[in-house]
JSON list of C-alpha atoms in Angstrom, two decimals:
[
{"chain": "A", "resi": 44, "resn": "MET", "atom": "CA", "xyz": [0.00, 0.00, 0.00]},
{"chain": "A", "resi": 45, "resn": "ASN", "atom": "CA", "xyz": [1.42, 3.39, -1.01]},
{"chain": "A", "resi": 46, "resn": "ARG", "atom": "CA", "xyz": [1.27, 6.45, 1.21]},
{"chain": "A", "resi": 47, "resn": "ARG", "atom": "CA", "xyz": [-1.77, 7.92, -0.59]},
{"chain": "A", "resi": 48, "resn": "ASP", "atom": "CA", "xyz": [-3.77, 4.69, -0.18]},
{"chain": "A", "resi": 49, "resn": "PHE", "atom": "CA", "xyz": [-2.69, 4.42, 3.44]},
{"chain": "A", "resi": 50, "resn": "ILE", "atom": "CA", "xyz": [-3.87, 7.95, 4.21]},
{"chain": "A", "resi": 51, "resn": "ARG", "atom": "CA", "xyz": [-7.18, 7.28, 2.41]},
{"chain": "A", "resi": 52, "resn": "ALA", "atom": "CA", "xyz": [-7.72, 4.04, 4.34]},
{"chain": "A", "resi": 53, "resn": "SER", "atom": "CA", "xyz": [-6.85, 5.73, 7.63]},
{"chain": "A", "resi": 54, "resn": "SER", "atom": "CA", "xyz": [-9.30, 8.53, 6.87]},
{"chain": "A", "resi": 55, "resn": "ILE", "atom": "CA", "xyz": [-12.08, 6.04, 6.11]},
{"chain": "A", "resi": 56, "resn": "LEU", "atom": "CA", "xyz": [-11.42, 4.19, 9.37]},
{"chain": "A", "resi": 57, "resn": "ALA", "atom": "CA", "xyz": [-11.42, 7.46, 11.32]},
{"chain": "A", "resi": 58, "resn": "LEU", "atom": "CA", "xyz": [-14.69, 8.57, 9.71]},
{"chain": "A", "resi": 59, "resn": "SER", "atom": "CA", "xyz": [-16.19, 5.17, 10.39]},
{"chain": "A", "resi": 60, "resn": "ALA", "atom": "CA", "xyz": [-15.22, 5.39, 14.07]},
{"chain": "A", "resi": 61, "resn": "ILE", "atom": "CA", "xyz": [-16.68, 8.90, 14.33]},
{"chain": "A", "resi": 62, "resn": "SER", "atom": "CA", "xyz": [-19.86, 7.76, 12.61]},
{"chain": "A", "resi": 63, "resn": "GLY", "atom": "CA", "xyz": [-20.11, 4.83, 15.01]},
{"chain": "A", "resi": 64, "resn": "ARG", "atom": "CA", "xyz": [-19.78, 7.12, 18.02]},
{"chain": "A", "resi": 65, "resn": "LEU", "atom": "CA", "xyz": [-22.36, 9.52, 16.62]},
{"chain": "A", "resi": 66, "resn": "ASN", "atom": "CA", "xyz": [-24.79, 6.67, 15.95]},
{"chain": "A", "resi": 67, "resn": "ALA", "atom": "CA", "xyz": [-24.30, 5.37, 19.49]},
{"chain": "A", "resi": 68, "resn": "LYS", "atom": "CA", "xyz": [-24.96, 8.83, 20.91]},
{"chain": "A", "resi": 69, "resn": "LEU", "atom": "CA", "xyz": [-28.02, 9.21, 18.69]},
{"chain": "A", "resi": 70, "resn": "LYS", "atom": "CA", "xyz": [-29.41, 5.85, 19.84]},
{"chain": "A", "resi": 71, "resn": "ALA", "atom": "CA", "xyz": [-28.77, 6.75, 23.48]},
{"chain": "A", "resi": 72, "resn": "ALA", "atom": "CA", "xyz": [-30.46, 10.13, 23.01]},
{"chain": "A", "resi": 73, "resn": "THR", "atom": "CA", "xyz": [-33.43, 8.46, 21.28]},
{"chain": "A", "resi": 74, "resn": "MET", "atom": "CA", "xyz": [-33.80, 5.94, 24.11]},
{"chain": "A", "resi": 75, "resn": "ALA", "atom": "CA", "xyz": [-33.58, 8.70, 26.71]},
{"chain": "A", "resi": 76, "resn": "SER", "atom": "CA", "xyz": [-36.25, 10.65, 24.83]},
{"chain": "A", "resi": 77, "resn": "LYS", "atom": "CA", "xyz": [-38.56, 7.62, 24.78]},
{"chain": "A", "resi": 78, "resn": "VAL", "atom": "CA", "xyz": [-38.08, 7.13, 28.54]},
{"chain": "A", "resi": 79, "resn": "ILE", "atom": "CA", "xyz": [-38.97, 10.79, 29.16]},
{"chain": "A", "resi": 80, "resn": "VAL", "atom": "CA", "xyz": [-42.11, 10.52, 27.02]},
{"chain": "A", "resi": 81, "resn": "ALA", "atom": "CA", "xyz": [-43.14, 7.26, 28.72]},
{"chain": "A", "resi": 82, "resn": "SER", "atom": "CA", "xyz": [-42.50, 8.75, 32.17]},
{"chain": "A", "resi": 83, "resn": "ALA", "atom": "CA", "xyz": [-44.72, 11.73, 31.39]},
{"chain": "A", "resi": 84, "resn": "ASP", "atom": "CA", "xyz": [-47.50, 9.43, 30.18]},
{"chain": "A", "resi": 85, "resn": "PHE", "atom": "CA", "xyz": [-47.41, 7.32, 33.33]},
{"chain": "A", "resi": 86, "resn": "ARG", "atom": "CA", "xyz": [-47.40, 10.43, 35.52]},
{"chain": "A", "resi": 87, "resn": "ARG", "atom": "CA", "xyz": [-50.57, 11.52, 33.76]},
{"chain": "A", "resi": 88, "resn": "ARG", "atom": "CA", "xyz": [-52.07, 8.09, 34.39]},
{"chain": "A", "resi": 89, "resn": "ILE", "atom": "CA", "xyz": [-51.31, 8.44, 38.11]},
{"chain": "A", "resi": 90, "resn": "VAL", "atom": "CA", "xyz": [-52.96, 11.86, 38.22]},
{"chain": "A", "resi": 91, "resn": "ARG", "atom": "CA", "xyz": [-56.04, 10.45, 36.43]},
{"chain": "A", "resi": 92, "resn": "ILE", "atom": "CA", "xyz": [-56.38, 7.70, 39.04]},
{"chain": "A", "resi": 93, "resn": "ILE", "atom": "CA", "xyz": [-56.08, 10.21, 41.89]},
{"chain": "A", "resi": 94, "resn": "LYS", "atom": "CA", "xyz": [-58.67, 12.54, 40.32]},
{"chain": "A", "resi": 95, "resn": "GLU", "atom": "CA", "xyz": [-61.03, 9.69, 39.52]},
{"chain": "A", "resi": 96, "resn": "LEU", "atom": "CA", "xyz": [-60.98, 8.42, 43.09]},
{"chain": "A", "resi": 97, "resn": "LYS", "atom": "CA", "xyz": [-61.42, 11.96, 44.41]},
{"chain": "A", "resi": 98, "resn": "SER", "atom": "CA", "xyz": [-64.53, 12.38, 42.27]},
{"chain": "A", "resi": 99, "resn": "GLU", "atom": "CA", "xyz": [-65.89, 9.26, 43.98]},
{"chain": "A", "resi": 100, "resn": "GLY", "atom": "CA", "xyz": [-65.20, 10.71, 47.42]},
{"chain": "A", "resi": 101, "resn": "SER", "atom": "CA", "xyz": [-62.25, 8.37, 47.99]},
{"chain": "A", "resi": 102, "resn": "ASN", "atom": "CA", "xyz": [-58.49, 8.15, 47.50]},
{"chain": "A", "resi": 103, "resn": "LEU", "atom": "CA", "xyz": [-55.66, 5.65, 47.23]},
{"chain": "A", "resi": 104, "resn": "VAL", "atom": "CA", "xyz": [-54.96, 5.25, 50.95]},
{"chain": "A", "resi": 105, "resn": "VAL", "atom": "CA", "xyz": [-58.64, 4.78, 51.74]},
{"chain": "A", "resi": 106, "resn": "LYS", "atom": "CA", "xyz": [-58.81, 2.06, 49.09]},
{"chain": "A", "resi": 107, "resn": "ILE", "atom": "CA", "xyz": [-55.66, 0.22, 50.21]},
{"chain": "A", "resi": 108, "resn": "MET", "atom": "CA", "xyz": [-56.72, 0.29, 53.87]},
{"chain": "A", "resi": 109, "resn": "ASN", "atom": "CA", "xyz": [-59.65, -1.92, 52.88]},
{"chain": "A", "resi": 110, "resn": "LYS", "atom": "CA", "xyz": [-62.09, -0.48, 55.48]},
{"chain": "A", "resi": 111, "resn": "LYS", "atom": "CA", "xyz": [-59.69, -1.27, 58.34]},
{"chain": "A", "resi": 112, "resn": "LYS", "atom": "CA", "xyz": [-58.96, 1.12, 61.19]},
{"chain": "A", "resi": 113, "resn": "TYR", "atom": "CA", "xyz": [-56.00, 3.48, 60.97]},
{"chain": "A", "resi": 114, "resn": "ALA", "atom": "CA", "xyz": [-53.27, 1.84, 63.07]},
{"chain": "A", "resi": 115, "resn": "PHE", "atom": "CA", "xyz": [-49.95, 3.58, 63.67]},
{"chain": "A", "resi": 116, "resn": "ASP", "atom": "CA", "xyz": [-48.21, 0.22, 63.87]},
{"chain": "A", "resi": 117, "resn": "PRO", "atom": "CA", "xyz": [-45.57, -1.28, 61.56]},
{"chain": "A", "resi": 118, "resn": "PHE", "atom": "CA", "xyz": [-46.98, -4.77, 62.05]},
{"chain": "A", "resi": 119, "resn": "THR", "atom": "CA", "xyz": [-50.46, -3.88, 60.79]},
{"chain": "A", "resi": 120, "resn": "HIS", "atom": "CA", "xyz": [-50.42, -4.45, 57.04]},
{"chain": "A", "resi": 121, "resn": "TYR", "atom": "CA", "xyz": [-52.98, -3.25, 54.52]},
{"chain": "A", "resi": 122, "resn": "PRO", "atom": "CA", "xyz": [-55.04, -4.29, 52.61]},
{"chain": "A", "resi": 123, "resn": "PHE", "atom": "CA", "xyz": [-54.53, -7.52, 54.53]},
{"chain": "A", "resi": 124, "resn": "GLU", "atom": "CA", "xyz": [-51.77, -9.45, 56.29]},
{"chain": "A", "resi": 125, "resn": "GLY", "atom": "CA", "xyz": [-48.98, -10.32, 53.88]},
{"chain": "A", "resi": 126, "resn": "GLY", "atom": "CA", "xyz": [-50.08, -7.74, 51.34]},
{"chain": "A", "resi": 127, "resn": "ILE", "atom": "CA", "xyz": [-50.84, -8.33, 47.68]},
{"chain": "A", "resi": 128, "resn": "LYS", "atom": "CA", "xyz": [-48.66, -11.03, 46.11]},
{"chain": "A", "resi": 129, "resn": "ASP", "atom": "CA", "xyz": [-48.41, -11.82, 42.43]},
{"chain": "A", "resi": 130, "resn": "ASP", "atom": "CA", "xyz": [-47.17, -15.40, 42.16]},
{"chain": "A", "resi": 131, "resn": "SER", "atom": "CA", "xyz": [-46.73, -15.09, 38.39]},
{"chain": "A", "resi": 132, "resn": "THR", "atom": "CA", "xyz": [-44.20, -12.25, 38.65]},
{"chain": "A", "resi": 133, "resn": "GLY", "atom": "CA", "xyz": [-42.87, -12.77, 42.17]},
{"chain": "A", "resi": 134, "resn": "ASN", "atom": "CA", "xyz": [-43.62, -9.14, 43.00]},
{"chain": "A", "resi": 135, "resn": "GLN", "atom": "CA", "xyz": [-45.66, -7.93, 45.97]},
{"chain": "A", "resi": 136, "resn": "LEU", "atom": "CA", "xyz": [-46.68, -4.86, 47.92]},
{"chain": "A", "resi": 137, "resn": "PHE", "atom": "CA", "xyz": [-48.32, -3.76, 51.15]},
{"chain": "A", "resi": 138, "resn": "PHE", "atom": "CA", "xyz": [-49.19, -0.53, 52.92]},
{"chain": "A", "resi": 139, "resn": "HIS", "atom": "CA", "xyz": [-48.61, 0.32, 56.57]},
{"chain": "A", "resi": 140, "resn": "ILE", "atom": "CA", "xyz": [-48.28, 3.27, 58.93]},
{"chain": "A", "resi": 141, "resn": "HIS", "atom": "CA", "xyz": [-45.51, 4.02, 61.41]},
{"chain": "A", "resi": 142, "resn": "ARG", "atom": "CA", "xyz": [-43.55, 7.07, 60.27]},
{"chain": "A", "resi": 143, "resn": "LEU", "atom": "CA", "xyz": [-44.09, 10.73, 61.12]},
{"chain": "A", "resi": 144, "resn": "ASN", "atom": "CA", "xyz": [-44.61, 13.40, 58.44]},
{"chain": "A", "resi": 145, "resn": "GLU", "atom": "CA", "xyz": [-46.68, 11.09, 56.25]},
{"chain": "A", "resi": 146, "resn": "PHE", "atom": "CA", "xyz": [-49.99, 9.24, 56.40]},
{"chain": "A", "resi": 147, "resn": "GLY", "atom": "CA", "xyz": [-48.37, 5.90, 55.56]},
{"chain": "A", "resi": 148, "resn": "HIS", "atom": "CA", "xyz": [-46.36, 4.21, 52.85]},
{"chain": "A", "resi": 149, "resn": "PHE", "atom": "CA", "xyz": [-46.24, 1.34, 50.40]},
{"chain": "A", "resi": 150, "resn": "HIS", "atom": "CA", "xyz": [-43.43, -1.20, 50.46]},
{"chain": "A", "resi": 151, "resn": "THR", "atom": "CA", "xyz": [-42.68, -2.98, 47.19]},
{"chain": "A", "resi": 152, "resn": "PHE", "atom": "CA", "xyz": [-40.75, -6.19, 46.68]},
{"chain": "A", "resi": 153, "resn": "ALA", "atom": "CA", "xyz": [-39.39, -8.46, 43.97]},
{"chain": "A", "resi": 154, "resn": "THR", "atom": "CA", "xyz": [-38.35, -12.10, 44.26]},
{"chain": "A", "resi": 155, "resn": "ASP", "atom": "CA", "xyz": [-35.02, -13.26, 42.86]},
{"chain": "A", "resi": 156, "resn": "GLU", "atom": "CA", "xyz": [-34.20, -16.57, 41.18]},
{"chain": "A", "resi": 157, "resn": "GLU", "atom": "CA", "xyz": [-33.45, -18.14, 44.55]},
{"chain": "A", "resi": 158, "resn": "GLY", "atom": "CA", "xyz": [-36.86, -17.17, 45.90]},
{"chain": "A", "resi": 159, "resn": "ASP", "atom": "CA", "xyz": [-35.53, -14.45, 48.23]},
{"chain": "A", "resi": 160, "resn": "LEU", "atom": "CA", "xyz": [-37.46, -11.22, 48.74]},
{"chain": "A", "resi": 161, "resn": "ILE", "atom": "CA", "xyz": [-35.76, -7.98, 47.71]},
{"chain": "A", "resi": 162, "resn": "HIS", "atom": "CA", "xyz": [-37.14, -4.58, 48.72]},
{"chain": "A", "resi": 163, "resn": "LEU", "atom": "CA", "xyz": [-37.36, -2.17, 45.82]},
{"chain": "A", "resi": 164, "resn": "VAL", "atom": "CA", "xyz": [-38.77, 1.16, 46.94]},
{"chain": "A", "resi": 165, "resn": "LEU", "atom": "CA", "xyz": [-40.91, 2.80, 49.61]},
{"chain": "A", "resi": 166, "resn": "ILE", "atom": "CA", "xyz": [-43.70, 5.09, 48.36]},
{"chain": "A", "resi": 167, "resn": "SER", "atom": "CA", "xyz": [-44.61, 7.73, 50.94]},
{"chain": "A", "resi": 168, "resn": "MET", "atom": "CA", "xyz": [-48.25, 8.92, 50.89]},
{"chain": "A", "resi": 169, "resn": "ASN", "atom": "CA", "xyz": [-50.23, 11.78, 52.43]},
{"chain": "A", "resi": 170, "resn": "LYS", "atom": "CA", "xyz": [-53.75, 11.62, 53.88]},
{"chain": "A", "resi": 171, "resn": "GLN", "atom": "CA", "xyz": [-55.25, 12.76, 50.57]},
{"chain": "A", "resi": 172, "resn": "GLY", "atom": "CA", "xyz": [-53.86, 9.68, 48.83]},
{"chain": "A", "resi": 173, "resn": "GLU", "atom": "CA", "xyz": [-51.13, 11.52, 46.96]},
{"chain": "A", "resi": 174, "resn": "PRO", "atom": "CA", "xyz": [-47.49, 10.37, 46.72]},
{"chain": "A", "resi": 175, "resn": "LEU", "atom": "CA", "xyz": [-45.00, 12.47, 48.66]},
{"chain": "A", "resi": 176, "resn": "GLY", "atom": "CA", "xyz": [-41.72, 10.76, 47.90]},
{"chain": "A", "resi": 177, "resn": "LEU", "atom": "CA", "xyz": [-39.74, 7.62, 47.14]},
{"chain": "A", "resi": 178, "resn": "ALA", "atom": "CA", "xyz": [-37.10, 6.01, 49.32]},
{"chain": "A", "resi": 179, "resn": "THR", "atom": "CA", "xyz": [-34.80, 3.06, 49.86]},
{"chain": "A", "resi": 180, "resn": "VAL", "atom": "CA", "xyz": [-34.64, 1.57, 53.34]},
{"chain": "A", "resi": 181, "resn": "ASN", "atom": "CA", "xyz": [-32.05, -0.16, 55.48]},
{"chain": "A", "resi": 182, "resn": "ARG", "atom": "CA", "xyz": [-32.11, -3.93, 55.53]},
{"chain": "A", "resi": 183, "resn": "TRP", "atom": "CA", "xyz": [-33.30, -4.19, 59.15]},
{"chain": "A", "resi": 184, "resn": "VAL", "atom": "CA", "xyz": [-36.53, -2.44, 58.17]},
{"chain": "A", "resi": 185, "resn": "THR", "atom": "CA", "xyz": [-37.81, -5.17, 55.86]},
{"chain": "A", "resi": 186, "resn": "GLY", "atom": "CA", "xyz": [-35.46, -8.09, 56.51]},
{"chain": "A", "resi": 187, "resn": "ASP", "atom": "CA", "xyz": [-34.96, -8.65, 52.79]},
{"chain": "A", "resi": 188, "resn": "LYS", "atom": "CA", "xyz": [-31.94, -9.79, 50.82]},
{"chain": "A", "resi": 189, "resn": "TYR", "atom": "CA", "xyz": [-29.28, -7.18, 50.06]},
{"chain": "A", "resi": 190, "resn": "VAL", "atom": "CA", "xyz": [-28.33, -6.71, 46.42]},
{"chain": "A", "resi": 191, "resn": "LYS", "atom": "CA", "xyz": [-26.49, -3.89, 44.67]},
{"chain": "A", "resi": 192, "resn": "ALA", "atom": "CA", "xyz": [-27.91, -1.06, 42.55]},
{"chain": "A", "resi": 193, "resn": "ASP", "atom": "CA", "xyz": [-27.47, -2.77, 39.16]},
{"chain": "A", "resi": 194, "resn": "THR", "atom": "CA", "xyz": [-29.62, -5.70, 40.26]},
{"chain": "A", "resi": 195, "resn": "LEU", "atom": "CA", "xyz": [-32.23, -3.40, 41.80]},
{"chain": "A", "resi": 196, "resn": "LYS", "atom": "CA", "xyz": [-32.48, -1.43, 38.55]},
{"chain": "A", "resi": 197, "resn": "LYS", "atom": "CA", "xyz": [-33.25, -4.59, 36.58]},
{"chain": "A", "resi": 198, "resn": "LEU", "atom": "CA", "xyz": [-35.84, -5.80, 39.08]},
{"chain": "A", "resi": 199, "resn": "SER", "atom": "CA", "xyz": [-37.61, -2.46, 39.36]},
{"chain": "A", "resi": 200, "resn": "LYS", "atom": "CA", "xyz": [-37.75, -2.04, 35.58]},
{"chain": "A", "resi": 201, "resn": "SER", "atom": "CA", "xyz": [-39.90, -5.16, 35.30]},
{"chain": "A", "resi": 202, "resn": "PHE", "atom": "CA", "xyz": [-42.00, -4.59, 38.43]},
{"chain": "A", "resi": 203, "resn": "PHE", "atom": "CA", "xyz": [-45.64, -5.52, 37.91]},
{"chain": "A", "resi": 204, "resn": "VAL", "atom": "CA", "xyz": [-48.42, -6.76, 40.16]},
{"chain": "A", "resi": 205, "resn": "ASN", "atom": "CA", "xyz": [-51.65, -7.89, 38.53]},
{"chain": "A", "resi": 206, "resn": "PRO", "atom": "CA", "xyz": [-54.34, -5.28, 39.35]},
{"chain": "A", "resi": 207, "resn": "GLY", "atom": "CA", "xyz": [-56.93, -8.05, 39.25]},
{"chain": "A", "resi": 208, "resn": "LEU", "atom": "CA", "xyz": [-55.54, -9.42, 42.52]},
{"chain": "A", "resi": 209, "resn": "TYR", "atom": "CA", "xyz": [-57.25, -6.65, 44.51]},
{"chain": "A", "resi": 210, "resn": "VAL", "atom": "CA", "xyz": [-60.85, -5.50, 44.72]},
{"chain": "A", "resi": 211, "resn": "ASP", "atom": "CA", "xyz": [-59.95, -2.05, 43.38]},
{"chain": "A", "resi": 212, "resn": "GLY", "atom": "CA", "xyz": [-57.23, -2.55, 40.82]},
{"chain": "A", "resi": 213, "resn": "ARG", "atom": "CA", "xyz": [-56.52, 1.17, 40.51]},
{"chain": "A", "resi": 214, "resn": "THR", "atom": "CA", "xyz": [-54.54, 1.03, 43.74]},
{"chain": "A", "resi": 215, "resn": "VAL", "atom": "CA", "xyz": [-52.26, -1.63, 42.29]},
{"chain": "A", "resi": 216, "resn": "GLU", "atom": "CA", "xyz": [-52.09, 0.20, 38.95]},
{"chain": "A", "resi": 217, "resn": "PHE", "atom": "CA", "xyz": [-50.89, 3.28, 40.82]},
{"chain": "A", "resi": 218, "resn": "VAL", "atom": "CA", "xyz": [-47.97, 1.36, 42.31]},
{"chain": "A", "resi": 219, "resn": "ASN", "atom": "CA", "xyz": [-47.14, -0.20, 38.94]},
{"chain": "A", "resi": 220, "resn": "HIS", "atom": "CA", "xyz": [-47.22, 3.24, 37.30]},
{"chain": "A", "resi": 221, "resn": "ILE", "atom": "CA", "xyz": [-44.86, 4.69, 39.92]},
{"chain": "A", "resi": 222, "resn": "PHE", "atom": "CA", "xyz": [-42.08, 2.44, 38.63]},
{"chain": "A", "resi": 223, "resn": "LYS", "atom": "CA", "xyz": [-42.63, 3.65, 35.06]},
{"chain": "A", "resi": 224, "resn": "ALA", "atom": "CA", "xyz": [-43.25, 7.30, 35.88]},
{"chain": "A", "resi": 225, "resn": "PHE", "atom": "CA", "xyz": [-40.18, 7.69, 38.11]},
{"chain": "A", "resi": 226, "resn": "GLN", "atom": "CA", "xyz": [-37.77, 5.13, 36.69]},
{"chain": "A", "resi": 227, "resn": "GLU", "atom": "CA", "xyz": [-34.84, 7.53, 36.53]},
{"chain": "A", "resi": 228, "resn": "GLU", "atom": "CA", "xyz": [-35.47, 8.84, 40.04]},
{"chain": "A", "resi": 229, "resn": "ILE", "atom": "CA", "xyz": [-35.70, 5.31, 41.44]},
{"chain": "A", "resi": 230, "resn": "ASN", "atom": "CA", "xyz": [-32.47, 4.27, 39.72]},
{"chain": "A", "resi": 231, "resn": "ASN", "atom": "CA", "xyz": [-30.73, 7.32, 41.19]},
{"chain": "A", "resi": 232, "resn": "LEU", "atom": "CA", "xyz": [-31.98, 6.34, 44.63]},
{"chain": "A", "resi": 233, "resn": "TYR", "atom": "CA", "xyz": [-30.27, 2.95, 44.27]},
{"chain": "A", "resi": 234, "resn": "VAL", "atom": "CA", "xyz": [-26.98, 4.61, 43.32]},
{"chain": "A", "resi": 235, "resn": "GLU", "atom": "CA", "xyz": [-27.25, 7.02, 46.25]},
{"chain": "A", "resi": 236, "resn": "ARG", "atom": "CA", "xyz": [-28.05, 4.13, 48.60]},
{"chain": "A", "resi": 237, "resn": "ASP", "atom": "CA", "xyz": [-24.98, 2.16, 47.52]},
{"chain": "A", "resi": 238, "resn": "LYS", "atom": "CA", "xyz": [-22.82, 5.26, 47.91]},
{"chain": "A", "resi": 239, "resn": "TRP", "atom": "CA", "xyz": [-24.19, 5.84, 51.42]},
{"chain": "A", "resi": 240, "resn": "ILE", "atom": "CA", "xyz": [-23.49, 2.22, 52.39]},
{"chain": "A", "resi": 241, "resn": "SER", "atom": "CA", "xyz": [-19.93, 2.43, 51.07]},
{"chain": "A", "resi": 242, "resn": "GLU", "atom": "CA", "xyz": [-19.26, 5.63, 53.01]},
{"chain": "A", "resi": 243, "resn": "TYR", "atom": "CA", "xyz": [-20.75, 4.13, 56.17]},
{"chain": "A", "resi": 244, "resn": "VAL", "atom": "CA", "xyz": [-18.50, 1.05, 55.90]},
{"chain": "A", "resi": 245, "resn": "ASN", "atom": "CA", "xyz": [-15.39, 3.15, 55.28]},
{"chain": "A", "resi": 246, "resn": "LYS", "atom": "CA", "xyz": [-16.17, 5.32, 58.30]},
{"chain": "A", "resi": 247, "resn": "ASN", "atom": "CA", "xyz": [-17.39, 2.68, 60.77]},
{"chain": "A", "resi": 248, "resn": "TYR", "atom": "CA", "xyz": [-15.58, -0.47, 59.55]},
{"chain": "A", "resi": 249, "resn": "ARG", "atom": "CA", "xyz": [-18.81, -2.46, 59.64]},
{"chain": "A", "resi": 250, "resn": "GLU", "atom": "CA", "xyz": [-22.00, -2.91, 57.64]},
{"chain": "A", "resi": 251, "resn": "PRO", "atom": "CA", "xyz": [-24.94, -0.60, 58.43]},
{"chain": "A", "resi": 252, "resn": "PHE", "atom": "CA", "xyz": [-27.72, -3.15, 57.89]},
{"chain": "A", "resi": 253, "resn": "GLU", "atom": "CA", "xyz": [-28.65, -3.53, 61.59]},
{"chain": "A", "resi": 254, "resn": "ASP", "atom": "CA", "xyz": [-28.02, 0.07, 62.63]},
{"chain": "A", "resi": 255, "resn": "ARG", "atom": "CA", "xyz": [-31.41, 1.22, 63.96]},
{"chain": "A", "resi": 256, "resn": "ASP", "atom": "CA", "xyz": [-30.33, 4.86, 63.75]},
{"chain": "A", "resi": 257, "resn": "TYR", "atom": "CA", "xyz": [-30.68, 4.68, 59.98]},
{"chain": "A", "resi": 258, "resn": "GLU", "atom": "CA", "xyz": [-33.99, 3.69, 58.42]},
{"chain": "A", "resi": 259, "resn": "ILE", "atom": "CA", "xyz": [-34.08, 5.68, 55.17]},
{"chain": "A", "resi": 260, "resn": "LEU", "atom": "CA", "xyz": [-30.88, 5.48, 53.12]},
{"chain": "A", "resi": 261, "resn": "SER", "atom": "CA", "xyz": [-31.93, 7.61, 50.15]},
{"chain": "A", "resi": 262, "resn": "TYR", "atom": "CA", "xyz": [-35.01, 9.74, 49.51]},
{"chain": "A", "resi": 263, "resn": "LYS", "atom": "CA", "xyz": [-36.50, 11.69, 46.62]},
{"chain": "A", "resi": 264, "resn": "GLU", "atom": "CA", "xyz": [-39.47, 14.04, 46.98]},
{"chain": "A", "resi": 265, "resn": "ILE", "atom": "CA", "xyz": [-41.95, 13.77, 44.12]},
{"chain": "A", "resi": 266, "resn": "ASN", "atom": "CA", "xyz": [-44.55, 16.29, 43.02]},
{"chain": "A", "resi": 267, "resn": "LEU", "atom": "CA", "xyz": [-47.39, 15.75, 40.54]},
{"chain": "A", "resi": 268, "resn": "THR", "atom": "CA", "xyz": [-48.70, 19.33, 40.76]},
{"chain": "A", "resi": 269, "resn": "GLY", "atom": "CA", "xyz": [-49.50, 20.81, 37.37]},
{"chain": "A", "resi": 270, "resn": "ILE", "atom": "CA", "xyz": [-49.81, 17.49, 35.54]},
{"chain": "A", "resi": 271, "resn": "LYS", "atom": "CA", "xyz": [-53.11, 17.11, 33.67]}
]
């Protein structure tokens, strides 16, 4: 190969590499755009559920409490003991009340290939049945299996509980929609949680999983105001 051919070949390879990088960036941008559009759609679905229940003189927390008394007790689960379990997906959820500055919260779980429960996210609710925020919790809170952020991201992406498993499926749909509407926020919570754990270990030379001083490891306030 003479010098001219070598330069031409090198230029083609360089252009090909640049084109490949541009295509990769374009695909990533397209995927990000689709996630944003999907998130907005699911946020609108959540707002529709809240408004629909309000028009009926009800709300999400009233529905999930299943006509039971309000009990400020972590061991009282709603809508019933054990919560709503979807055997086909291995996912489950329940609602209970024991934290200040909220009416109560949902806990959501996945099941791994070994059959172990893994906590995904806490959904904090106010008395009007509106979501206040999302959080990850320390292991002592739920007694679940610890896995890292990458695994949590995969499990939460596929979270689904069949709405037909509860008398008012809109309550379950709401929880399902949370995972789609706030996917990016939830993923960031997992990263923040892992960072917090790492810093705790480096500072205290032990794991934090049984430290009762720390219940919430990462938290993100959410606001649906203005969404129609």
